[in-house]
Short mmCIF file of C-alpha atoms in Angstrom, two decimals:
data_model
loop_
_atom_site.label_atom_id
_atom_site.label_comp_id
_atom_site.label_asym_id
_atom_site.label_seq_id
_atom_site.Cartn_x
_atom_site.Cartn_y
_atom_site.Cartn_z
CA MET A 1 0.00 0.00 0.00
CA ARG A 2 1.43 3.37 -1.03
CA GLU A 3 2.69 5.67 1.74
CA HIS A 4 1.53 9.29 1.84
CA THR A 5 2.76 12.37 3.63
CA LEU A 6 -0.20 13.48 5.73
CA LEU A 7 -0.91 16.81 7.35
CA ALA A 8 -3.37 17.27 10.19
CA THR A 9 -4.25 20.94 10.57
CA ALA A 10 -4.75 22.29 14.08
CA PRO A 11 -5.81 25.55 15.75
CA MET A 12 -2.98 27.53 17.26
CA GLY A 13 -2.20 26.36 20.77
CA ILE A 14 -3.36 22.75 20.55
CA GLU A 15 -0.82 21.33 18.12
CA ALA A 16 0.67 19.21 20.92
CA VAL A 17 -2.75 17.73 21.67
CA VAL A 18 -3.27 16.75 18.04
CA ALA A 19 0.26 15.35 17.86
CA LYS A 20 -0.44 13.14 20.88
CA GLU A 21 -3.56 11.84 19.15
CA VAL A 22 -1.60 11.07 16.00
CA ARG A 23 1.03 9.20 18.02
CA ASN A 24 -1.68 7.29 19.86
CA LEU A 25 -2.84 6.05 16.44
CA GLY A 26 0.67 4.68 15.94
CA TYR A 27 2.21 7.30 13.66
CA GLU A 28 5.38 9.27 14.39
CA CYS A 29 4.92 12.94 13.61
CA GLN A 30 6.54 16.33 13.28
CA VAL A 31 4.89 19.35 14.92
CA GLU A 32 4.85 22.79 13.31
CA ASN A 33 2.72 25.90 13.80
CA GLY A 34 -0.85 24.92 13.03
CA LYS A 35 -0.01 21.52 11.59
CA ILE A 36 1.20 18.03 12.37
CA ILE A 37 2.99 16.11 9.61
CA TYR A 38 3.33 12.33 9.47
CA LYS A 39 3.58 9.36 7.10
CA GLY A 40 0.81 6.87 6.56
CA ASP A 41 -0.87 4.58 4.05
CA SER A 42 -4.45 4.74 2.81
CA LEU A 43 -5.71 3.13 6.01
CA ALA A 44 -4.03 5.94 7.95
CA ILE A 45 -6.13 8.46 6.01
CA ALA A 46 -9.35 6.71 7.02
CA ARG A 47 -8.26 6.17 10.63
CA SER A 48 -7.08 9.77 11.03
CA ASN A 49 -10.38 11.18 9.81
CA LEU A 50 -12.37 8.88 12.05
CA TRP A 51 -10.30 9.20 15.24
CA LEU A 52 -8.70 12.65 15.47
CA ARG A 53 -10.80 14.62 17.94
CA THR A 54 -8.89 17.90 17.92
CA ALA A 55 -7.60 18.32 14.34
CA ASP A 56 -9.44 20.52 11.83
CA ARG A 57 -8.70 18.48 8.71
CA VAL A 58 -6.52 15.70 7.32
CA LYS A 59 -4.69 16.51 4.09
CA ILE A 60 -2.27 14.75 1.74
CA ILE A 61 0.86 16.70 0.87
CA VAL A 62 1.26 16.04 -2.85
CA GLY A 63 4.34 18.21 -3.22
CA GLN A 64 6.46 20.93 -1.68
CA PHE A 65 8.98 23.10 -3.50
CA LYS A 66 10.36 26.62 -3.80
CA ALA A 67 8.97 28.89 -6.53
CA THR A 68 9.42 32.59 -7.20
CA THR A 69 8.07 32.62 -10.77
CA PHE A 70 4.86 31.33 -12.32
CA GLU A 71 6.93 29.19 -14.68
CA GLN A 72 8.55 27.44 -11.72
CA LEU A 73 5.16 26.99 -10.12
CA PHE A 74 3.72 25.51 -13.31
CA GLU A 75 6.55 23.12 -14.12
CA GLN A 76 7.00 21.78 -10.59
CA THR A 77 3.26 21.33 -10.13
CA LYS A 78 3.05 19.51 -13.47
CA ALA A 79 5.85 17.16 -12.37
CA LEU A 80 3.77 15.84 -9.47
CA PRO A 81 1.95 12.48 -9.85
CA TRP A 82 -1.60 13.84 -10.08
CA GLU A 83 -2.90 10.74 -11.86
CA ARG A 84 -2.55 8.86 -8.56
CA TYR A 85 -5.26 11.02 -7.04
CA ILE A 86 -7.38 12.35 -9.93
CA ASN A 87 -9.04 10.46 -12.78
CA GLN A 88 -10.88 11.67 -15.90
CA ASP A 89 -14.11 12.28 -13.99
CA ASN A 90 -13.02 13.90 -10.72
CA GLU A 91 -13.86 17.50 -9.92
CA PHE A 92 -10.69 19.17 -8.65
CA PRO A 93 -11.19 22.79 -7.50
CA VAL A 94 -8.07 24.69 -6.49
CA SER A 95 -8.02 27.14 -3.58
CA GLY A 96 -5.02 29.11 -2.43
CA LYS A 97 -3.27 31.37 0.02
CA SER A 98 0.00 33.29 -0.01
CA HIS A 99 2.00 34.98 2.73
CA LYS A 100 5.30 36.83 2.52
CA SER A 101 5.98 35.41 -0.95
CA THR A 102 6.99 36.69 -4.38
CA LEU A 103 3.94 34.98 -5.88
CA HIS A 104 1.45 37.04 -3.90
CA SER A 105 -1.46 36.86 -6.34
CA ILE A 106 -3.65 34.04 -5.04
CA SER A 107 -5.97 33.95 -8.06
CA ASP A 108 -3.05 33.72 -10.50
CA SER A 109 -1.38 30.98 -8.46
CA GLN A 110 -4.62 28.98 -8.36
CA ALA A 111 -5.03 29.30 -12.11
CA ILE A 112 -1.43 28.22 -12.80
CA VAL A 113 -1.73 25.18 -10.53
CA LYS A 114 -5.04 24.18 -12.13
CA LYS A 115 -3.55 24.48 -15.63
CA ALA A 116 -0.48 22.46 -14.63
CA ILE A 117 -2.62 19.65 -13.21
CA VAL A 118 -4.75 19.55 -16.37
CA GLU A 119 -1.65 19.35 -18.57
CA ARG A 120 -0.24 16.53 -16.45
CA LEU A 121 -3.50 14.59 -16.63
CA LYS A 122 -3.72 15.07 -20.41
CA THR A 123 -0.38 13.29 -20.81
CA LYS A 124 -1.60 10.40 -18.64
CA TYR A 125 -5.13 10.12 -20.03
CA ARG A 126 -4.26 10.52 -23.69
CA ASN A 127 -7.81 10.17 -24.97
CA THR A 128 -9.06 12.99 -22.72
CA ILE A 129 -8.97 16.51 -24.12
CA TRP A 130 -11.56 18.05 -21.82
CA PHE A 131 -12.24 17.16 -18.19
CA GLU A 132 -15.95 17.35 -17.38
CA GLU A 133 -15.29 17.38 -13.60
CA LYS A 134 -18.67 15.86 -12.77
CA GLY A 135 -17.34 13.07 -10.54
CA PRO A 136 -16.29 12.98 -6.85
CA LYS A 137 -14.60 16.14 -5.64
CA VAL A 138 -10.87 16.26 -4.89
CA PRO A 139 -10.21 19.65 -3.21
CA ILE A 140 -6.69 20.98 -3.85
CA GLU A 141 -4.98 23.84 -2.01
CA VAL A 142 -1.84 25.72 -3.00
CA ALA A 143 -0.28 27.44 0.01
CA ILE A 144 2.77 29.66 -0.46
CA LEU A 145 4.78 30.76 2.57
CA LYS A 146 8.05 32.64 2.13
CA ASP A 147 8.28 31.34 -1.47
CA VAL A 148 7.85 27.70 -0.40
CA VAL A 149 4.88 26.11 -2.15
CA THR A 150 2.94 23.32 -0.45
CA ILE A 151 0.21 21.64 -2.51
CA THR A 152 -2.26 19.50 -0.62
CA ILE A 153 -5.45 17.51 -1.13
CA ASP A 154 -8.15 17.68 1.54
CA THR A 155 -9.35 14.19 2.53
CA SER A 156 -11.95 15.31 5.07
CA GLY A 157 -14.46 17.49 3.27
CA PRO A 158 -16.46 19.37 5.91
CA GLY A 159 -14.18 20.19 8.85
CA LEU A 160 -13.64 17.46 11.43
CA HIS A 161 -15.49 19.52 14.04
CA LYS A 162 -18.69 18.59 12.20
CA ARG A 163 -19.32 15.32 14.01
CA GLY A 164 -22.85 14.89 12.72
CA TYR A 165 -24.67 15.05 16.05
CA ARG A 166 -25.42 18.77 16.27
CA VAL A 167 -29.12 19.28 15.47
CA GLY A 168 -29.21 22.66 17.20
CA GLN A 169 -26.92 25.29 18.67
CA GLY A 170 -26.79 28.65 20.42
CA ASP A 171 -25.46 32.01 19.22
CA ALA A 172 -21.77 31.25 19.79
CA PRO A 173 -21.26 27.48 19.90
CA LEU A 174 -17.91 26.05 20.92
CA LYS A 175 -16.34 23.97 18.16
CA GLU A 176 -16.39 20.27 18.92
CA THR A 177 -12.65 20.02 18.22
CA LEU A 178 -11.83 22.74 20.76
CA ALA A 179 -14.22 21.18 23.29
CA ALA A 180 -12.39 17.87 22.93
CA ALA A 181 -9.04 19.63 23.34
CA LEU A 182 -10.21 21.33 26.55
CA ILE A 183 -11.10 17.91 27.98
CA LEU A 184 -7.90 16.21 26.83
CA LEU A 185 -5.91 18.98 28.54
CA THR A 186 -7.41 18.04 31.92
CA ASN A 187 -6.72 15.23 34.38
CA TRP A 188 -10.22 13.74 33.85
CA LYS A 189 -10.58 9.98 33.69
CA LYS A 190 -13.73 8.06 32.82
CA ASP A 191 -14.35 6.99 36.44
CA MET A 192 -14.42 10.61 37.69
CA PRO A 193 -17.45 12.95 37.86
CA PHE A 194 -17.48 15.52 35.05
CA VAL A 195 -19.45 18.79 35.03
CA ASP A 196 -19.91 21.69 32.61
CA LEU A 197 -21.68 24.61 34.32
CA PHE A 198 -22.27 26.56 31.09
CA CYS A 199 -23.06 23.70 28.73
CA GLY A 200 -25.04 25.62 26.10
CA SER A 201 -25.88 23.13 23.34
CA GLY A 202 -23.99 20.39 25.20
CA THR A 203 -20.78 20.22 23.21
CA ILE A 204 -18.33 19.77 26.11
CA PRO A 205 -20.36 17.07 27.95
CA ILE A 206 -21.05 15.19 24.70
CA GLU A 207 -17.37 15.25 23.74
CA ALA A 208 -16.48 14.02 27.23
CA ALA A 209 -18.87 11.09 26.78
CA LEU A 210 -17.33 10.22 23.41
CA ILE A 211 -13.89 10.23 25.03
CA GLY A 212 -15.07 8.29 28.07
CA GLN A 213 -16.62 5.51 25.98
CA ASN A 214 -13.78 5.60 23.41
CA ILE A 215 -16.21 6.40 20.61
CA ALA A 216 -14.46 7.76 17.50
CA PRO A 217 -15.62 11.35 16.82
CA GLY A 218 -16.13 10.60 13.13
CA PHE A 219 -18.36 7.55 13.67
CA ASN A 220 -21.52 9.43 12.69
CA ARG A 221 -20.44 11.13 9.45
CA ASP A 222 -18.98 10.66 5.98
CA PHE A 223 -15.76 11.98 4.47
CA ILE A 224 -15.09 13.33 1.01
CA SER A 225 -12.31 10.81 0.31
CA GLU A 226 -14.67 7.85 0.72
CA ASP A 227 -15.73 8.34 -2.92
CA TRP A 228 -12.23 8.48 -4.43
CA PHE A 229 -11.32 5.81 -6.99
CA TRP A 230 -7.95 4.95 -5.43
CA LEU A 231 -9.18 4.61 -1.83
CA ASP A 232 -10.67 1.14 -1.72
CA LYS A 233 -13.99 0.82 0.08
CA LYS A 234 -12.50 -2.13 1.98
CA ILE A 235 -10.09 0.29 3.67
CA TRP A 236 -12.97 2.36 5.03
CA ASP A 237 -14.79 -0.81 6.05
CA GLU A 238 -11.71 -1.93 7.98
CA ALA A 239 -11.30 1.45 9.65
CA ARG A 240 -14.97 1.62 10.66
CA MET A 241 -14.83 -1.95 11.97
CA GLU A 242 -11.96 -0.88 14.23
CA VAL A 243 -14.09 2.04 15.45
CA GLU A 244 -16.91 -0.32 16.35
CA ASP A 245 -14.63 -2.87 17.98
CA LEU A 246 -12.90 -0.31 20.22
CA ALA A 247 -16.00 1.55 21.38
CA ASN A 248 -17.15 0.75 24.91
CA TYR A 249 -20.82 1.69 24.84
CA ASP A 250 -21.46 0.12 28.24
CA GLU A 251 -18.85 2.21 30.09
CA PRO A 252 -20.69 3.95 32.96
CA LEU A 253 -20.03 7.68 33.10
CA ASP A 254 -21.01 10.48 35.48
CA ILE A 255 -21.37 13.53 33.21
CA LEU A 256 -23.56 16.56 33.89
CA GLY A 257 -24.18 19.69 31.85
CA THR A 258 -26.01 22.67 33.32
CA ASP A 259 -27.17 25.96 31.85
CA ILE A 260 -29.39 28.81 32.98
CA ASP A 261 -31.23 28.78 29.62
CA GLY A 262 -33.92 26.09 29.45
CA LYS A 263 -34.05 26.27 25.65
CA MET A 264 -30.35 25.45 25.47
CA ILE A 265 -30.87 22.47 27.77
CA GLU A 266 -33.48 21.11 25.37
CA ILE A 267 -31.10 21.60 22.44
CA ALA A 268 -28.32 19.87 24.40
CA LYS A 269 -30.59 16.91 25.07
CA ALA A 270 -31.49 16.68 21.36
CA ASN A 271 -27.80 16.75 20.40
CA ALA A 272 -26.98 14.02 22.93
CA LEU A 273 -29.84 11.93 21.56
CA GLU A 274 -28.51 12.33 18.01
CA ALA A 275 -25.06 11.24 19.25
CA GLY A 276 -26.59 8.14 20.85
CA LEU A 277 -25.68 9.42 24.32
CA ALA A 278 -29.07 10.44 25.72
CA ASP A 279 -28.76 7.91 28.56
CA VAL A 280 -25.11 8.72 29.23
CA VAL A 281 -25.02 12.52 29.53
CA HIS A 282 -27.38 14.33 31.89
CA PHE A 283 -28.50 17.95 31.60
CA LYS A 284 -30.13 20.27 34.11
CA GLN A 285 -31.38 23.85 33.93
CA MET A 286 -29.83 25.88 36.75
CA ARG A 287 -27.60 28.83 37.54
CA ALA A 288 -23.92 27.97 37.68
CA THR A 289 -23.64 29.64 41.07
CA ASP A 290 -26.27 27.26 42.48
CA PHE A 291 -24.09 24.21 41.85
CA THR A 292 -23.44 21.98 44.85
CA THR A 293 -22.11 18.43 45.16
CA ASN A 294 -21.04 15.88 47.74
CA LYS A 295 -18.99 13.97 45.17
CA GLN A 296 -15.21 13.89 45.37
CA ASN A 297 -12.37 14.07 42.85
CA GLY A 298 -14.39 15.53 40.00
CA VAL A 299 -13.55 17.79 37.07
CA ILE A 300 -15.33 20.96 35.91
CA VAL A 301 -14.69 22.18 32.36
CA SER A 302 -16.60 25.27 31.24
CA ASN A 303 -16.73 28.02 28.64
CA PRO A 304 -18.44 30.83 30.61
CA PRO A 305 -19.56 34.16 29.11
CA TYR A 306 -16.60 36.43 28.31
CA GLY A 307 -18.32 39.80 28.79
CA GLU A 308 -17.07 41.21 25.48
CA ARG A 309 -20.37 42.79 24.47
CA LEU A 310 -21.28 46.29 25.62
CA GLY A 311 -23.23 46.17 28.86
CA GLU A 312 -22.20 42.61 29.77
CA LYS A 313 -18.90 43.36 31.46
CA ALA A 314 -20.21 44.15 34.95
CA VAL A 315 -22.63 41.19 34.86
CA VAL A 316 -19.84 38.79 33.88
CA GLU A 317 -17.48 40.16 36.52
CA GLU A 318 -20.14 39.50 39.15
CA LEU A 319 -20.69 36.01 37.71
CA TYR A 320 -16.98 35.20 38.03
CA ARG A 321 -17.01 36.35 41.65
CA GLY A 322 -20.02 34.17 42.34
CA LEU A 323 -18.32 31.20 40.69
CA GLY A 324 -15.27 31.68 42.87
CA ASN A 325 -17.43 31.57 45.99
CA THR A 326 -19.49 28.60 44.75
CA LEU A 327 -16.49 26.45 43.87
CA ALA A 328 -14.15 27.55 46.67
CA ASP A 329 -14.78 24.52 48.87
CA LEU A 330 -14.38 21.87 46.14
CA SER A 331 -10.80 21.12 47.17
CA THR A 332 -10.76 17.65 45.59
CA TRP A 333 -12.09 18.93 42.27
CA SER A 334 -10.04 20.28 39.37
CA ILE A 335 -11.56 23.31 37.67
CA TYR A 336 -10.88 24.47 34.10
CA MET A 337 -12.30 27.69 32.62
CA ILE A 338 -11.69 29.20 29.19
CA THR A 339 -12.30 32.93 28.74
CA SER A 340 -10.92 35.98 26.98
CA ASN A 341 -11.35 38.05 30.15
CA GLU A 342 -7.81 38.81 31.30
CA LYS A 343 -8.96 39.60 34.84
CA PHE A 344 -10.67 36.26 35.42
CA GLU A 345 -8.31 35.24 38.25
CA GLU A 346 -8.90 38.54 40.04
CA TYR A 347 -12.69 38.19 39.94
CA PHE A 348 -12.63 34.42 40.59
CA GLY A 349 -10.52 35.13 43.66
CA LYS A 350 -7.77 32.63 43.02
CA THR A 351 -4.61 32.38 40.93
CA ALA A 352 -4.67 29.51 38.43
CA THR A 353 -2.29 26.60 38.81
CA LYS A 354 -1.55 26.98 35.12
CA LYS A 355 -2.70 29.08 32.18
CA ARG A 356 -2.64 28.06 28.52
CA LYS A 357 -3.19 30.41 25.59
CA LEU A 358 -5.81 29.14 23.14
CA PHE A 359 -7.99 30.55 20.39
CA ASN A 360 -11.75 30.14 20.44
CA GLY A 361 -12.29 30.85 16.76
CA PHE A 362 -10.61 34.23 16.29
CA ILE A 363 -10.90 35.15 19.97
CA LYS A 364 -7.68 35.02 21.97
CA THR A 365 -8.38 33.27 25.27
CA ASP A 366 -6.68 31.80 28.29
CA TYR A 367 -7.46 28.35 29.68
CA TYR A 368 -7.35 28.75 33.47
CA GLN A 369 -6.50 25.49 35.20
CA TYR A 370 -7.06 24.95 38.93
CA TRP A 371 -5.72 21.56 39.95
CA ALA A 372 -7.13 19.65 42.90
CA LYS A 373 -5.06 19.54 46.05
#
């Protein structure tokens, strides 16, 4: 089986989390800003898409080279083995981006790459003069950084955060991939109580349940590469069989999501039902500051309001103070809060054990970690 150079894209700040996931799948990898690079066969493509909880996408690196002229871009793109990935029927749109490079025109670079691929395919499929592009889509990206061109093929299709269980959401939903990363950055184990005090549409509790029962995040969706001529259906069947074999649907879990908004609780329940976790994850409408528990050694992971909108700041500051008072006596619990509010520790009344810089979409945040004593 042919080996490919694979690239798992990752949000800034969680590359190490994605790299650990890749290694757990059995692949050695190299970590760079926003990406993890590793080698793998066709089965690795299927397994990566199905299992990576925190990556955005899985791509194949078709080629990488330096180019400062359009002629260099054309000739080196044409020299790549495109016939391995594209046949006479495939649709192959080309997107692009360029940063700090001589070839700064994205539209021109896209057009050159497209033309080069077509010319290469014409030499391989000699009876084909015109490509209809009505078959399965093979999305290609040309990315140029400091005159180094990287050409990739996206194997995922819709981003990996689209698990397939979200039937509803609030105004600012947390991406499933980030929710999974927040959990994997904690000390939570499946035999420990888990709580999200601002659960919204239920993303964090649902992701915790998937982790706790070792359910692959991609079990409930399809991927664009499943329709490609060179990726045998048997490979996907094998990968999905592994997913089914490794899932532990009977693993008992203690997971609770709470939210002050009753409508969001109903949405969270619907999402959990769609994920097949309605009996595993529990939701309750309540104020976060009303939370009490007699349980020991639990973990709280939450994405509280940030107070960035006009008029919300004072309300959120008071909420953080209330949270600090509510959770002050939970000495055996570890508490994790993500927010863009730089004064969170001051209002919460306690200095975090550790802080980690993360991005929630385009919002720069800190992940405040309070470890149990």
